Short mmCIF file of C-alpha atoms in Angstrom, two decimals:
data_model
loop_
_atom_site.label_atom_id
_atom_site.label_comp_id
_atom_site.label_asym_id
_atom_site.label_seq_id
_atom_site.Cartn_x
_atom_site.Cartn_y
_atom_site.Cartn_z
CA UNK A 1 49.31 -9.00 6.67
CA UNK A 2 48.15 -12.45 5.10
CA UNK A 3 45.29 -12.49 6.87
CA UNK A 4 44.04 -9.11 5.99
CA UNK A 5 45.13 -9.56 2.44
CA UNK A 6 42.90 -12.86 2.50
CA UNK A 7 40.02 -11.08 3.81
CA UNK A 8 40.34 -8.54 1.00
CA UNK A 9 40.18 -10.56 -1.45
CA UNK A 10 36.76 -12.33 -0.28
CA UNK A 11 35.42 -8.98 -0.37
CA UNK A 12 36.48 -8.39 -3.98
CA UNK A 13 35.29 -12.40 -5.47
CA UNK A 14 32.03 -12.55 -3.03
CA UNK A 15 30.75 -8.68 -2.82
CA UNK A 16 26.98 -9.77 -3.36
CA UNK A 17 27.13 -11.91 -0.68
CA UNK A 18 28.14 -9.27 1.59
CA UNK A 19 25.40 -6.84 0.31
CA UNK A 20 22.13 -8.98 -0.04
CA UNK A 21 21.73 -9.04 3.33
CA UNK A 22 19.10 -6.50 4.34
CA UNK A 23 19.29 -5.34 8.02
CA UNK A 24 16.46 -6.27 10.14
CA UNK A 25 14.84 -3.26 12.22
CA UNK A 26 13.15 -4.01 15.60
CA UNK A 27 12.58 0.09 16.45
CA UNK A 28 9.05 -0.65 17.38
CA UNK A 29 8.74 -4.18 18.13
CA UNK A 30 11.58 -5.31 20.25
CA UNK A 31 9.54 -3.75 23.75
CA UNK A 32 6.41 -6.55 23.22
CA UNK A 33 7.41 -9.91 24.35
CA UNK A 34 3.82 -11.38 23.80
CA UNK A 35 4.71 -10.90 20.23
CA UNK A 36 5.15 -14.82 18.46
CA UNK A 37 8.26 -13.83 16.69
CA UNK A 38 8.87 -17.89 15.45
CA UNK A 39 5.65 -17.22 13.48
CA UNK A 40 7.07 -13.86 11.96
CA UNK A 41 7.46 -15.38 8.56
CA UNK A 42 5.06 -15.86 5.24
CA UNK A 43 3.31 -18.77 4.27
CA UNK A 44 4.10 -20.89 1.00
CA UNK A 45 6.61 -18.18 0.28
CA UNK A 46 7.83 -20.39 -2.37
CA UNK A 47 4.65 -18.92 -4.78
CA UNK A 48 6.29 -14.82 -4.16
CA UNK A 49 9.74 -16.12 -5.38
CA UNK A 50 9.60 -14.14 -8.56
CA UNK A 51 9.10 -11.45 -7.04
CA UNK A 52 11.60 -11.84 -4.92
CA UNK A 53 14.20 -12.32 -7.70
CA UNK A 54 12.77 -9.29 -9.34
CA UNK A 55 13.92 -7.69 -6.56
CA UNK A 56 16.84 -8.43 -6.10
CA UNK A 57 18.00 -7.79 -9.69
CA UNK A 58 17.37 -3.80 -8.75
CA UNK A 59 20.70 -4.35 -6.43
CA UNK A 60 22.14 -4.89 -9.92
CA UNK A 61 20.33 -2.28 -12.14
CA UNK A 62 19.38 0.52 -9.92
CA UNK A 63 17.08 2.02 -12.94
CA UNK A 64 14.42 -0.76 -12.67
CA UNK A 65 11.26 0.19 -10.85
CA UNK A 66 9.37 -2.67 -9.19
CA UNK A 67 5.95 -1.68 -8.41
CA UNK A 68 3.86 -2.97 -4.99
CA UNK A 69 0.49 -2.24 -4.11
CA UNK A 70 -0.99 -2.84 -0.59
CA UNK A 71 -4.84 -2.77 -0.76
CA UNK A 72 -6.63 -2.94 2.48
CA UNK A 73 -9.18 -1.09 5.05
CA UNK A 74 -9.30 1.25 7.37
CA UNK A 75 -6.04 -0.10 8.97
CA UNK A 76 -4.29 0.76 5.86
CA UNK A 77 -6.33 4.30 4.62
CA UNK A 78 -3.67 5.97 7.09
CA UNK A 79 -0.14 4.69 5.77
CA UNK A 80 1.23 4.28 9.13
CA UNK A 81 1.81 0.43 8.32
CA UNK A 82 2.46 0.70 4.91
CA UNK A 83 4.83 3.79 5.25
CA UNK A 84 7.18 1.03 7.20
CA UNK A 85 7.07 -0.83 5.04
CA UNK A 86 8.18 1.78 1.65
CA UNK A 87 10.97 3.09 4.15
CA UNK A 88 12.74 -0.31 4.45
CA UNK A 89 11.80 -1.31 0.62
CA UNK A 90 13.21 2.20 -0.69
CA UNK A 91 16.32 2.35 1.92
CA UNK A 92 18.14 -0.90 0.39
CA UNK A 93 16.68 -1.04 -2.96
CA UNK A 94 16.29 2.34 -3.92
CA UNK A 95 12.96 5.12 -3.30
CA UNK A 96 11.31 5.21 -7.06
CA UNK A 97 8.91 8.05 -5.12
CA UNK A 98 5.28 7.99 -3.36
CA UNK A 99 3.66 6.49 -5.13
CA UNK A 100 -0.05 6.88 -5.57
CA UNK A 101 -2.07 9.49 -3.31
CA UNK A 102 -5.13 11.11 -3.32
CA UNK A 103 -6.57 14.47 -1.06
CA UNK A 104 -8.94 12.24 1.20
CA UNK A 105 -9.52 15.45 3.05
CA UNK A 106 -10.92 17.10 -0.08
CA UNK A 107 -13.35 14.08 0.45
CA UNK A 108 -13.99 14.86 4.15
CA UNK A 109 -11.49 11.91 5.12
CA UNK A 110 -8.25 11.38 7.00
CA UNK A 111 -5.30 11.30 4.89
CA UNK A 112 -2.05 9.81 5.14
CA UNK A 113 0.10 12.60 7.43
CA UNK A 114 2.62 13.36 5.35
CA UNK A 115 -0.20 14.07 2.47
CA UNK A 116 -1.44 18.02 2.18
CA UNK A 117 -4.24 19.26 0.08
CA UNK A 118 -6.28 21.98 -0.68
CA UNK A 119 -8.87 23.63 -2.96
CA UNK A 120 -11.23 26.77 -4.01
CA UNK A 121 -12.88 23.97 -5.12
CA UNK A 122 -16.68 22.70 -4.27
CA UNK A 123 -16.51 18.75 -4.80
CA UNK A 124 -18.59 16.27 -4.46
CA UNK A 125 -16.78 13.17 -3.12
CA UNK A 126 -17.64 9.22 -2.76
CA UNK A 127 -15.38 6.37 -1.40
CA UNK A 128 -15.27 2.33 -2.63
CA UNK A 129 -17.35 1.56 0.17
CA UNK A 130 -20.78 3.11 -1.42
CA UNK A 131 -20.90 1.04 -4.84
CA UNK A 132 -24.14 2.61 -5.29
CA UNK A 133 -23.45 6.06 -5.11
CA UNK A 134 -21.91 8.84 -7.68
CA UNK A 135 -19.26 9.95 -8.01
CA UNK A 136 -17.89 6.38 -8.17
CA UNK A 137 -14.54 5.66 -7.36
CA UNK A 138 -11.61 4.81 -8.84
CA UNK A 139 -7.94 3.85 -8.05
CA UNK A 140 -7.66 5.06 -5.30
CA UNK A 141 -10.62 3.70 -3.97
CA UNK A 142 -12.17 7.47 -3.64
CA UNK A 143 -13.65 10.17 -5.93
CA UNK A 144 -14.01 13.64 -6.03
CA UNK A 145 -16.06 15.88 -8.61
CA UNK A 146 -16.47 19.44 -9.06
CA UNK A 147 -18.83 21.39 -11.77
CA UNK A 148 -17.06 24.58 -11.73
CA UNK A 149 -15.65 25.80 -14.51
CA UNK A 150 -12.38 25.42 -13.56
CA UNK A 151 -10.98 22.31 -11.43
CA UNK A 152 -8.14 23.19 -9.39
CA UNK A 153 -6.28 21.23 -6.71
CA UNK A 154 -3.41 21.78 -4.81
CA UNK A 155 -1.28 18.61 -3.11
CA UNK A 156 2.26 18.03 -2.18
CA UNK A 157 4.40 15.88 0.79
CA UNK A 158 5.31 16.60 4.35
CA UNK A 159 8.68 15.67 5.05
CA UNK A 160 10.77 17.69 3.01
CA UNK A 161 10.02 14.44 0.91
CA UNK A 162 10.04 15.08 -3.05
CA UNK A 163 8.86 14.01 -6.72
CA UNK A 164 10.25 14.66 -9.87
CA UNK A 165 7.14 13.29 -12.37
CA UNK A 166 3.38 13.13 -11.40
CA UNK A 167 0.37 10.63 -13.52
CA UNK A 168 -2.97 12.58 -12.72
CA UNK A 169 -5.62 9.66 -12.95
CA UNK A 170 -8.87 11.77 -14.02
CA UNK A 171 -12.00 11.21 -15.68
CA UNK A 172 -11.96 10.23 -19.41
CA UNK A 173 -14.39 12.86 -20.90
CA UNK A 174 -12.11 13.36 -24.24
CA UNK A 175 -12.48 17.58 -23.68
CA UNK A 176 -10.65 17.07 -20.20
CA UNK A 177 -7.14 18.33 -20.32
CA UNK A 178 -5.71 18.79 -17.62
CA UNK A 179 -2.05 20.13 -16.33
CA UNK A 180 0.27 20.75 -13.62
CA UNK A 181 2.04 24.36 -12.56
CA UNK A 182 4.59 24.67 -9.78
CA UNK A 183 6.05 27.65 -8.16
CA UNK A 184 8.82 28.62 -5.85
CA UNK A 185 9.82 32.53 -4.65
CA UNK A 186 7.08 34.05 -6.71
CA UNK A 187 8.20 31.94 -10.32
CA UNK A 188 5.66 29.65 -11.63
CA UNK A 189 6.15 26.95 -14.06
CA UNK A 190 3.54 25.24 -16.04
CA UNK A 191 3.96 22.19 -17.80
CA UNK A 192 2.08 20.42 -20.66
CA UNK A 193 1.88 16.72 -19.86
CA UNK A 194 4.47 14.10 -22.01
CA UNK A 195 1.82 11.86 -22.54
CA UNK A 196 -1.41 10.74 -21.95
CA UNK A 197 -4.45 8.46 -22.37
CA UNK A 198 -8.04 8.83 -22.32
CA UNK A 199 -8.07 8.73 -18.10
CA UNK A 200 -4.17 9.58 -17.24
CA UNK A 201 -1.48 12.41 -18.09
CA UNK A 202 2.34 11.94 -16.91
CA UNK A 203 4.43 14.82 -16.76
CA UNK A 204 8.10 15.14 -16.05
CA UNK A 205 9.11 18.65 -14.02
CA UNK A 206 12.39 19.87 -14.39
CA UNK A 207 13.64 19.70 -11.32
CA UNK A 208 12.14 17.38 -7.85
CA UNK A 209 9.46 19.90 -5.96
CA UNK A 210 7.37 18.93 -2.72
CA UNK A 211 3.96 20.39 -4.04
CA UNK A 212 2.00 21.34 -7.37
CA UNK A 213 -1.12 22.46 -8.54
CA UNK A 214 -3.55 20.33 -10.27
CA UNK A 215 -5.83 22.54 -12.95
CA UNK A 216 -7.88 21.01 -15.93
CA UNK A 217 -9.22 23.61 -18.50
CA UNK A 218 -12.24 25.73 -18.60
CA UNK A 219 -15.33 23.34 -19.19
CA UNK A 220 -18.83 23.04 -18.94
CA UNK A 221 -18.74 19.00 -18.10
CA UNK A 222 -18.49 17.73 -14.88
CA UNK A 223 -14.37 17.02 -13.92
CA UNK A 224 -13.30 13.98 -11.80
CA UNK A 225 -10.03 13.00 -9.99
CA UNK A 226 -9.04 10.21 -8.61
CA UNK A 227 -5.71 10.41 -7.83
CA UNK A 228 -1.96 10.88 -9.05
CA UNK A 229 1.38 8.75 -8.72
CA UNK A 230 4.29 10.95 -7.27
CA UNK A 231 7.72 9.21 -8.98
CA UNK A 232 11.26 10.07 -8.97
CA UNK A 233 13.49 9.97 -11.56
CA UNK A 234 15.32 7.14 -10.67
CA UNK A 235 14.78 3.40 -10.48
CA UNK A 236 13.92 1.55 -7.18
CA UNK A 237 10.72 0.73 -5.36
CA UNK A 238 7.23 2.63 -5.57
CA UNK A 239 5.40 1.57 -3.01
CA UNK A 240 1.20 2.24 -3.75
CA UNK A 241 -1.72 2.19 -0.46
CA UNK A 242 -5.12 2.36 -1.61
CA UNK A 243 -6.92 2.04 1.99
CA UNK A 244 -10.37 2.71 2.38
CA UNK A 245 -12.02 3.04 5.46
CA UNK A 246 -14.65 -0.03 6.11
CA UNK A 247 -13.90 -1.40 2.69
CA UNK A 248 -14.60 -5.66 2.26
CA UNK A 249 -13.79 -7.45 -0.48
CA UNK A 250 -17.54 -7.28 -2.14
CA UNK A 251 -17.09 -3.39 -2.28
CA UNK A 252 -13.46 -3.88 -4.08
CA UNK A 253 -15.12 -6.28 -6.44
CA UNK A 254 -18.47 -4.34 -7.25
CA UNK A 255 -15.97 -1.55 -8.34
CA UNK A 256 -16.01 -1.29 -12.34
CA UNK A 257 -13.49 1.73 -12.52
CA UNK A 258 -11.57 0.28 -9.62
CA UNK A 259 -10.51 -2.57 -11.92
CA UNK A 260 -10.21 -0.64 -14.81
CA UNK A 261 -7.76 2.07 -13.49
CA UNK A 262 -6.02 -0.78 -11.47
CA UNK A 263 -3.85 -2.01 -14.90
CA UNK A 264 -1.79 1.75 -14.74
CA UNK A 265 0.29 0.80 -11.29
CA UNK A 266 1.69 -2.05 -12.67
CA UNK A 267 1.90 -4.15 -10.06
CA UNK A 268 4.52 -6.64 -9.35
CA UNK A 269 3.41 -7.23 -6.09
CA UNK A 270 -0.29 -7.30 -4.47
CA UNK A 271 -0.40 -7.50 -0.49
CA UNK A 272 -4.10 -7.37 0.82
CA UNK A 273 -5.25 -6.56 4.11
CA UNK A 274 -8.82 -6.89 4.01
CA UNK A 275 -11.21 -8.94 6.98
CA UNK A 276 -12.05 -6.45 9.55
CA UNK A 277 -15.13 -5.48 8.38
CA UNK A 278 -16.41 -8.90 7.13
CA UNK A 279 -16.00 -9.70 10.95
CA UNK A 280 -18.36 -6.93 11.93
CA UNK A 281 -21.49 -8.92 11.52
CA UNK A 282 -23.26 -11.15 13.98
CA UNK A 283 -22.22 -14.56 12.36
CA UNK A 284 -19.36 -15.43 9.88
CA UNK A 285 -21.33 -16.74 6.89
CA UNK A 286 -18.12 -18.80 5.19
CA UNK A 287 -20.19 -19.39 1.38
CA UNK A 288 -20.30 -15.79 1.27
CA UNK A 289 -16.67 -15.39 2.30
CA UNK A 290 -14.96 -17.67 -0.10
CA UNK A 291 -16.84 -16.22 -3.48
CA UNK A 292 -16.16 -12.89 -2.56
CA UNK A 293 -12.27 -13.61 -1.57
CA UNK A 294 -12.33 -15.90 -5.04
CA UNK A 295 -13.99 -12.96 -7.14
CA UNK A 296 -11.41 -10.85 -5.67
CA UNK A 297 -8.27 -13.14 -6.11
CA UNK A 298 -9.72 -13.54 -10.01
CA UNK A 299 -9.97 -10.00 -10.47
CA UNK A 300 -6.39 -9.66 -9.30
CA UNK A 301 -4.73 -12.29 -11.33
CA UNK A 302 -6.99 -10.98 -14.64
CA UNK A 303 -5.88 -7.42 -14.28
CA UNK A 304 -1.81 -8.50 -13.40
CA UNK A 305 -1.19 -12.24 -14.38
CA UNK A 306 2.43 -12.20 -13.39
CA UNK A 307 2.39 -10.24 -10.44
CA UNK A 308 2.51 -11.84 -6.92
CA UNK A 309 -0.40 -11.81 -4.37
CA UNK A 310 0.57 -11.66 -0.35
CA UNK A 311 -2.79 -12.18 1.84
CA UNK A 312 -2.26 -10.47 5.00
CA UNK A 313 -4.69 -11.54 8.44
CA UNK A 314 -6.68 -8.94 10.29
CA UNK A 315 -4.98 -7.84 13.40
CA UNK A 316 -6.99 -9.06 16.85
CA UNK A 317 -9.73 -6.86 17.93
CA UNK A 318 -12.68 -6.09 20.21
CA UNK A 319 -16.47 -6.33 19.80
CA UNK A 320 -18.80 -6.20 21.97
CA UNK A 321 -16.60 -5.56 24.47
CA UNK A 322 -14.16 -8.74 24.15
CA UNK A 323 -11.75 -10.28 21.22
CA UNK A 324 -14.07 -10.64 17.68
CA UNK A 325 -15.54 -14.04 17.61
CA UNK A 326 -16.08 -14.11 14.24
CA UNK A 327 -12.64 -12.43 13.25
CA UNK A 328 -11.18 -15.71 14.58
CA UNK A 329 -13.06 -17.77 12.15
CA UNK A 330 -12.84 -15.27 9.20
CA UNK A 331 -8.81 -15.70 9.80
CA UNK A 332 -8.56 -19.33 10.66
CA UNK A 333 -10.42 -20.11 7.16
CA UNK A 334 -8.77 -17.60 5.41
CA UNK A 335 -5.68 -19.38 6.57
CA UNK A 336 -6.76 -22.73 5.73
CA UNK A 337 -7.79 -21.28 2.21
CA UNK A 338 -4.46 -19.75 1.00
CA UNK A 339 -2.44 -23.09 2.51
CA UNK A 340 -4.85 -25.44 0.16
CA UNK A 341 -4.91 -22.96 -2.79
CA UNK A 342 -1.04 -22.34 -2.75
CA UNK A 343 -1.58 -18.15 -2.00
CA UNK A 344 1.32 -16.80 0.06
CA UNK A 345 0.07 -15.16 3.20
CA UNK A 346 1.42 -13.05 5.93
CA UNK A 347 -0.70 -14.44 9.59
CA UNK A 348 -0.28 -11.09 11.17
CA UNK A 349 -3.25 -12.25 13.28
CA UNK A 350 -1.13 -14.81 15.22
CA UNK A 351 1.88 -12.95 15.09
CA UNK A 352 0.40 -10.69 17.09
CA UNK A 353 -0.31 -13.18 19.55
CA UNK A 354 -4.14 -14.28 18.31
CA UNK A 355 -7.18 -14.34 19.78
CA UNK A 356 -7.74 -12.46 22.81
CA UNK A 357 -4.53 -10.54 22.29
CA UNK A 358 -5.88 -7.43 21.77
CA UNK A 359 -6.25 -6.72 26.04
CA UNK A 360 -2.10 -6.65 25.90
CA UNK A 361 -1.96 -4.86 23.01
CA UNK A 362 -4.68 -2.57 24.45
CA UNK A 363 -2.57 -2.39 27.92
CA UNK A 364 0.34 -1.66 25.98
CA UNK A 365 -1.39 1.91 24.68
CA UNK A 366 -1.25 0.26 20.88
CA UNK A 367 -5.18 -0.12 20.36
CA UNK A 368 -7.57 2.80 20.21
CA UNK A 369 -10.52 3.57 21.95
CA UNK A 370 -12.96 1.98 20.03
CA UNK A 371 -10.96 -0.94 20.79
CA UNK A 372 -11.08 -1.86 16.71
CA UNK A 373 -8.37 0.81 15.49
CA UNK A 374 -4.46 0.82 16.62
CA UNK A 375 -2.68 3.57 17.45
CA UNK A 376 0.10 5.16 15.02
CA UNK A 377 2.56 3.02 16.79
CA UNK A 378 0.65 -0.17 16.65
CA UNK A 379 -0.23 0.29 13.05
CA UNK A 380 3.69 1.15 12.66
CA UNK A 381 4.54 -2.08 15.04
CA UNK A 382 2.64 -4.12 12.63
CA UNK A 383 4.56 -2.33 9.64
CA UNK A 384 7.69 -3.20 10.90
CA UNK A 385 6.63 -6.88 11.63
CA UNK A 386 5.56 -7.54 7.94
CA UNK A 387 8.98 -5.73 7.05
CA UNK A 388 10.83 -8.84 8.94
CA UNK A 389 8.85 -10.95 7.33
CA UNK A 390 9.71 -10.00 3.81
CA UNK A 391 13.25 -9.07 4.84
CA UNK A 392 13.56 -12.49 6.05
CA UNK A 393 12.36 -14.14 2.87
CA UNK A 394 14.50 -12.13 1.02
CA UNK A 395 17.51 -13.07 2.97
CA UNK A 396 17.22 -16.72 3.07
CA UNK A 397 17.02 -16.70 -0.66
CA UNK A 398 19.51 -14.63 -1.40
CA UNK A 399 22.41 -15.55 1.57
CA UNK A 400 24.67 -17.66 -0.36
#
């Protein structure tokens, strides 16, 4: 009985120990041996540490919220990657909700699947990509407007997945109100928001639902959304995607409301994934590169000085019929850059096995047609390889 009785008692004096360790998950990964798993890990890790301690407190005080916000491109728009990601964050440190969505297919774009929307609506719509064009969008890195009288939205989660408060991001016109209603069986319940500022309104519901409707009052202006953040009552992890099909770094930075809306996630944690479509042109023109990737880091740090910023590469891909040229060179600088300017980064590029991986990845049914775009499963494949890494991290801090 000693023994046992010893064994006991470690597990009484050293329980964090026991408990910091989060589980790694190889459900999509451990079937691709071309993948460089000794790379799997983050770059000057050392400069995400806070976060990582913020983190870890939430083991301790399970009504913090930590807040992370994965910008990126067409590779992200979907959620596949970043889903992966929010399902390991929220299983061991607790699922704060959704996060933020928007109805891309109100805007005549895919949407993440577990996303539904709908409307009697006629909007107009816009995403990041066209700076130059109204509406112009916001937070989510889309727009929609409508001139109707009355704007009214409905969206909700797949999944049997549920919220308990929403924050409608909307235009700021000061005659805008706008509110939420849900209904169940035939009973409807509408709510007048708790707070609100001149572009957002939260709202607690009584209880957690899966879907609401989205109504402003009757107006004669024109009404814009941009968005709303799906939370739980309850503290844990709330992990954001604002992907936005061939977005670069220019269109993020030429976007004024972008910026200004940014400030209301309250980020503790920025992870970009942005380089694809910088590598679509015929030459990789570095000058331009660096000042827009500067503007952008600026931005990032002005808007959320103490949050952390995780640069993610571009995955391998084709053009022209064989591995992108210039996405080699946009990587291998970006690279260089975050190693002599101290920015953590996450080399999915080489993880993946580098250039001229994308013909295994493309034999292994993971890459699209088009030969740019992975499937679901790649996209989740490279979810769950960015999960290690930040698992890992988190680990080696926090073993002892």
């Amino acid at each position: 009985m000693r023994p046992l009785f010893f064994l006991y008692s470690l597990l009484l004096l050293f329980p964090v120990c026991i408990q910091a360790q989060i589980p790694l998950t190889h459900t999509y990964t451990a079937r691709l041996n071309y993948l460089q798993q000794p790379l799997n890990f983050i770059n000057n890790p050392s400069e995400l540490d806070s976060f990582f301690y913020k983190l870890h407190r939430l083991k301790n005080d399970p009504q913090k919220k930590l807040s992370i916000v994965h910008i990126g491109d067409s590779h992200i728009q979907g959620d596949f990657m970043t889903a992966i990601l929010r399902q390991g964050l929220q299983s061991y440190f607790g699922n704060a909700g959704r996060g933020l969505v928007f109805p891309q297919r109100l805007a005549k774009s895919n949407a993440p699947l577990d996303i539904i929307s709908s409307s009697v609506n006629t909007w107009a719509y816009n995403r990041l990509v066209y700076t130059k064009n109204q509406p112009e969008a916001g937070l989510s890195g889309f727009a929609i407007t409508t001139t109707g009288n009355i704007a009214q939205l409905n969206l909700g989660l797949k999944n049997d997945e549920k919220f308990s408060a929403v924050t409608l991001i909307t235009d700021d016109n000061p005659e805008s109100k706008w509110s939420v209603s849900t209904g169940e069986a035939g009973f409807y319940r509408y709510y007048l928001p708790d707070s609100s500022s001149s572009f957002y309104t939260y709202t607690t519901l009584d209880s957690p639902v899966s879907n609401l409707t989205i109504s402003s009052v009757p107006t004669a202006h024109t009404k814009s959304f941009y968005g709303a953040i799906l939370h739980n009552n309850s503290g844990g992890v709330l992990v954001h995607t604002i992907g936005v099909n061939g977005a670069r770094y220019d269109h993020f930075n030429q976007s004024n409301l972008f910026w200004l809306q940014l400030p209301l996630l309250q980020a503790d944690l920025y992870i970009v994934s942005l380089g694809t479509n910088e590598a679509q042109a015929a030459a990789f023109n570095e000058a331009q590169f660096k000042e827009n990737l500067q503007t952008f880091i600026q931005k990032i740090k002005s808007v959320s000085p103490n949050a952390g910023i995780l640069i993610t590469t571009a995955p391998d891909s084709y053009k022209l019929g064989r591995s992108n040229l210039v996405l080699r060179q946009l990587n291998s600088f970006l690279t260089a850059y975050c190693n002599v300017n101290k920015i953590s980064l996450y080399n999915l590029y080489q993880v993946g096995g580098g250039y001229g991986s994308a013909y295994r990845w493309i034999r292994s049914g993971l890459i699209n047609r088009d030969r740019v775009h992975y499937t679901v499963e790649g996209y989740r494949v490279h979810g769950e390889l960015l999960w290690q890494a930040i698992a890992n991290r988190y680990n080696s801090l926090f073993s002892e």
